[in-house]
Amino acid sequence: MSAGIKGVTSVAKATIRDVDLRDKRCFCRVDYNVPMKGQEITDDTRIRASLPTVKYLMEQGAKIVLASHLGRPKGKVVDSLRLDPVAQRLSQLLSAEVKKLDDCIGPEVEQAVAELQPGQVALLENVRFYPEEEKNDREFARQLAALGDIFVNDAFGTAHRAHASTAGVAEFIPGYAGFLMEKEINALGKLLSSPDRPFVAIIGGAKVSDKLGVLESLLDQVDTLIIGGGMANTFLLAQGYGMGKSLIEPDRAEDALRIMEKAVESGKKLLLPSDLVVAPAPEPGVPVKVVEADAVPEDMMALDIGPETRKLFSEEIAGAKTVFWNGPMGVFEVEPFRGGTLEIAAAIAHVDGFTVVGGGDSLAAVELSGYADKISHLSTGGGASLEFVEGKKLPGIECLVDLG
Ligand code: ADP
Ligand code: MG
């Protein structure tokens, strides 16, 4: 028996190591929500991330029925969001046939699944072609569950959603975590249970409102909270600074103040930018300059952290034993505003300790920096990673079989 995986407050949950898979039909939820340009997959990281689980199920002689969503078809069949290109890529990566089915429920699908031999793989059509998926409709979940003897959940990226294929099916068949799920939960779990100290979290990105919950709960966990990116603007605003044309959320200034007060009361260090890179607009080729954080010109936007801030943040990060980073320090998509984000990525890469980066844009920034292989764990989860770090229960994990 494995040690299983731990949800936030729950008992340990069983993984695919804990169940006999031979000849079993496995309804396996994966996250193949890959970026596409037309019918071409532009990044197959998520397909690759599922391979350890799919290969293991094959080796163990299971009959594998894979299910995923792709994009936002909003409960209708959208031909450009069919999973055929995904099936093709998966087949290449596995060097094995992947039977692409054109629906996810119904007699034809059931027939095709009944014909699977041990070790064979089928991929259902995009589950979000059915509005019942996101509504976690019980009857739809029952029909999906009819395709498996057991449920395997390897879709960490949707574990924070209670949908039919991510949680609903577990009412009908027993659910086990796949290896990607296990890896994510173990890595993120390390941040929550006795992390090596000092523990430094760096939170950036566009808006405070996206990440208020995670800011508040991280403040309880960490020794130092570093705030950069667009959301730092609202903190600076709350201190009475004029922020010019910068992205700000005046109705979150009070929340920002509360977080700053809480940091003082609990003796935690909270770092904000002391200087900023400003420009008239987040566009290439515009004139940029560096100003003190309290001197953003009225007609300018703060679009990156300045050199003094990069040094301050990097020095703090250098002393850390545990690091969690989510959210770029500036508009890193546009060349003149990516310096701060890249310097923070470098600082984290050089930490002698356990480092975790999560979030779609943050991962893109780490890739851009060339330091991706120097980070202990790159979390594929986005919203799911943040909710887990926030201490929330994830339905896709809670629904799994208890161990012991
Ligand atoms: P992640 O996807 O890693 O969770 P977010 O989506 O929260 O990150 O934030 C990334 C976005 O924040 C990027 O599109 C970036 O351009 C934007 N951003 C960062 N700093 C600023 C800023 N100062 N002003 C406006 N947008 C910003
Ligand atoms: Mg993002």
Coordinates of C-alpha atoms in Angstrom, one line a residue, residues 22-250:
R22 CA -5.5 -5.9 -14.2
D23 CA -8.4 -6.2 -16.7
K24 CA -10.2 -3.3 -14.9
R25 CA -11.9 -0.6 -17.0
C26 CA -10.4 2.6 -15.8
F27 CA -12.3 5.8 -16.4
C28 CA -9.4 8.2 -16.2
R29 CA -9.9 12.0 -16.0
V30 CA -6.8 13.8 -17.4
D31 CA -6.2 17.5 -18.2
Y32 CA -5.6 17.8 -21.9
N33 CA -6.8 21.4 -22.0
V34 CA -3.8 22.3 -24.2
P35 CA -3.2 25.6 -26.0
M36 CA -4.1 25.3 -29.7
K37 CA -3.6 27.4 -32.8
G38 CA -6.3 26.2 -35.2
Q39 CA -6.0 22.4 -35.1
E40 CA -2.3 22.5 -34.0
I41 CA -1.3 21.9 -30.4
T42 CA 1.2 24.6 -29.5
D43 CA 2.3 23.2 -26.2
D44 CA 1.9 19.5 -25.3
T45 CA 3.2 19.8 -21.7
R46 CA -0.1 18.6 -20.3
I47 CA -0.3 15.5 -22.5
R48 CA 3.3 14.6 -21.5
A49 CA 2.4 15.2 -17.8
S50 CA -0.2 12.4 -18.0
L51 CA 2.2 9.8 -19.5
P52 CA 3.5 8.2 -16.3
T53 CA -0.1 7.4 -15.3
V54 CA -1.3 6.3 -18.7
K55 CA 1.8 4.1 -19.2
Y56 CA 1.4 2.5 -15.8
L57 CA -2.2 1.7 -16.4
M58 CA -1.2 0.1 -19.7
E59 CA 1.6 -1.9 -18.1
Q60 CA -0.7 -3.1 -15.4
G61 CA -3.2 -4.4 -18.0
A62 CA -6.0 -2.0 -17.4
K63 CA -8.5 -1.0 -20.1
I64 CA -8.1 2.7 -20.3
V65 CA -10.8 5.2 -21.0
L66 CA -9.4 8.8 -21.0
A67 CA -11.7 11.8 -20.5
S68 CA -10.8 15.5 -20.7
H69 CA -12.1 19.0 -21.5
L70 CA -10.6 21.4 -24.0
G71 CA -11.4 25.1 -24.1
R72 CA -14.8 26.5 -23.4
P73 CA -17.4 24.9 -25.8
K74 CA -20.1 26.0 -23.3
G75 CA -22.1 22.8 -23.4
K76 CA -22.3 22.5 -27.2
V77 CA -20.5 20.5 -29.8
V78 CA -17.8 22.8 -31.3
D79 CA -15.9 21.0 -34.0
S80 CA -12.7 23.0 -33.5
L81 CA -12.6 21.8 -29.9
R82 CA -12.8 18.1 -30.7
L83 CA -10.0 16.0 -29.1
D84 CA -8.7 14.3 -32.3
P85 CA -5.4 16.3 -32.4
V86 CA -4.9 15.4 -28.8
A87 CA -5.5 11.7 -29.5
Q88 CA -2.9 11.9 -32.3
R89 CA -0.3 13.5 -30.2
L90 CA -0.9 11.1 -27.3
S91 CA -0.6 8.2 -29.7
Q92 CA 2.8 9.5 -30.9
L93 CA 4.0 10.0 -27.4
L94 CA 2.9 6.5 -26.3
S95 CA 3.9 4.8 -29.5
A96 CA 0.6 3.0 -29.2
E97 CA -2.9 3.3 -30.8
V98 CA -5.3 5.6 -29.1
K99 CA -8.9 5.0 -30.1
K100 CA -10.6 8.4 -30.4
L101 CA -14.3 8.1 -29.7
D102 CA -16.7 10.8 -31.1
D103 CA -18.9 11.1 -28.0
C104 CA -18.5 10.6 -24.3
I105 CA -21.6 8.7 -23.4
G106 CA -24.1 6.4 -25.0
P107 CA -24.4 2.9 -26.6
E108 CA -21.7 3.4 -29.2
V109 CA -19.2 4.5 -26.7
E110 CA -20.1 1.7 -24.3
Q111 CA -19.7 -0.8 -27.2
A112 CA -16.2 0.6 -28.1
V113 CA -15.2 0.5 -24.4
A114 CA -16.4 -3.1 -24.1
E115 CA -14.1 -4.1 -27.0
L116 CA -11.0 -2.7 -25.3
Q117 CA -8.3 -5.3 -24.6
P118 CA -6.0 -5.0 -21.5
G119 CA -3.4 -2.3 -22.1
Q120 CA -5.5 -0.5 -24.8
V121 CA -6.4 3.2 -24.7
A122 CA -9.5 5.1 -25.8
L123 CA -10.0 8.8 -25.6
L124 CA -13.6 10.2 -25.2
E125 CA -14.8 13.3 -26.9
N126 CA -14.5 16.7 -25.1
V127 CA -16.6 16.3 -21.9
R128 CA -17.6 20.0 -21.9
F129 CA -19.7 19.4 -25.1
Y130 CA -22.3 18.4 -22.5
P131 CA -23.7 21.2 -20.3
E132 CA -24.2 18.5 -17.7
E133 CA -20.4 18.2 -17.2
E134 CA -19.9 21.6 -15.4
K135 CA -23.3 21.3 -13.7
N136 CA -22.1 18.0 -12.1
D137 CA -25.3 16.4 -13.3
R138 CA -25.8 13.2 -11.5
E139 CA -27.3 11.2 -14.4
F140 CA -24.4 12.3 -16.7
A141 CA -21.9 11.3 -14.1
R142 CA -23.6 7.9 -13.8
Q143 CA -23.4 7.4 -17.6
L144 CA -19.7 8.3 -17.5
A145 CA -19.1 6.0 -14.6
A146 CA -20.7 3.2 -16.5
L147 CA -17.6 3.2 -18.7
G148 CA -15.3 2.2 -15.8
D149 CA -14.9 -0.2 -13.0
I150 CA -12.8 2.4 -11.2
F151 CA -12.2 6.1 -11.5
V152 CA -8.7 7.5 -11.8
N153 CA -8.3 11.2 -11.3
D154 CA -5.1 12.6 -12.8
A155 CA -6.5 16.0 -13.7
F156 CA -5.0 18.2 -11.0
G157 CA -5.8 21.3 -13.0
T158 CA -9.5 20.8 -12.6
A159 CA -9.4 19.3 -9.1
H160 CA -10.9 22.5 -7.6
R161 CA -14.0 22.0 -9.7
A162 CA -16.8 19.6 -8.7
H163 CA -17.8 18.5 -12.2
A164 CA -19.3 15.3 -13.4
S165 CA -16.0 13.8 -14.7
T166 CA -13.8 15.2 -11.9
A167 CA -15.8 14.3 -8.9
G168 CA -19.4 13.3 -9.7
V169 CA -18.4 9.8 -11.1
A170 CA -16.9 9.0 -7.7
E171 CA -20.4 8.5 -6.3
F172 CA -20.7 5.4 -8.6
I173 CA -17.2 3.9 -8.8
P174 CA -14.2 4.1 -6.4
G175 CA -11.7 6.8 -7.2
Y176 CA -7.9 6.8 -7.0
A177 CA -5.3 9.5 -7.6
G178 CA -3.0 9.2 -10.6
F179 CA 0.7 10.0 -10.4
L180 CA 0.4 13.7 -11.6
M181 CA -2.2 14.3 -8.9
E182 CA 0.1 12.6 -6.4
K183 CA 3.1 14.6 -7.4
E184 CA 1.3 17.9 -7.2
I185 CA -0.3 17.2 -3.9
N186 CA 2.9 16.0 -2.3
A187 CA 4.8 19.1 -3.6
L188 CA 2.2 21.7 -2.6
G189 CA 1.5 19.8 0.6
K190 CA 5.2 20.3 1.6
L191 CA 4.5 24.1 1.6
L192 CA 1.7 23.7 4.1
S193 CA 3.1 21.2 6.5
S194 CA 6.3 22.2 8.3
P195 CA 8.2 23.9 5.4
D196 CA 11.9 24.6 6.0
R197 CA 12.3 28.2 7.1
P198 CA 12.6 31.0 6.2
F199 CA 9.5 30.5 3.9
V200 CA 9.2 33.3 1.4
A201 CA 6.2 33.7 -0.9
I202 CA 6.2 36.1 -3.9
I203 CA 2.8 37.0 -5.2
G204 CA 2.3 39.1 -8.3
G205 CA 0.1 39.3 -11.4
A206 CA -2.6 41.6 -12.4
K207 CA -5.1 42.0 -9.6
V208 CA -5.5 41.8 -5.9
S209 CA -9.1 40.6 -6.3
D210 CA -7.9 37.4 -8.0
K211 CA -5.7 36.4 -5.1
L212 CA -7.0 38.0 -2.0
G213 CA -7.7 34.6 -0.3
V214 CA -4.3 33.3 -1.1
L215 CA -2.6 36.4 0.1
E216 CA -4.4 36.2 3.4
S217 CA -3.7 32.5 4.0
L218 CA -0.1 32.7 2.9
L219 CA 0.5 35.5 5.4
D220 CA -0.3 32.9 8.1
Q221 CA 2.2 30.4 6.7
V222 CA 5.2 32.4 5.5
D223 CA 8.0 34.4 7.2
T224 CA 8.1 36.9 4.3
L225 CA 5.4 37.9 1.8
I226 CA 6.7 39.8 -1.2
I227 CA 4.1 41.6 -3.3
G228 CA 4.9 42.8 -6.9
G229 CA 3.3 43.1 -10.3
G230 CA 0.0 44.9 -10.9
M231 CA -1.4 44.0 -7.5
A232 CA 1.3 45.9 -5.7
N233 CA -0.2 49.1 -7.2
T234 CA -3.3 48.7 -5.0
F235 CA -1.1 48.2 -1.9
L236 CA 0.9 51.4 -2.8
L237 CA -2.4 53.2 -3.4
A238 CA -3.6 52.1 0.0
Q239 CA -0.5 53.8 1.5
G240 CA -1.6 57.0 -0.1
Y241 CA 0.6 57.1 -3.2
G242 CA -0.8 58.4 -6.5
M243 CA -0.5 55.6 -9.1
G244 CA -1.1 57.6 -12.3
K245 CA -2.7 55.5 -15.0
S246 CA -1.5 52.2 -13.4
L247 CA -3.8 49.2 -13.1
I248 CA -5.4 49.7 -9.6
E249 CA -8.4 48.4 -7.7
P250 CA -9.5 51.2 -5.4

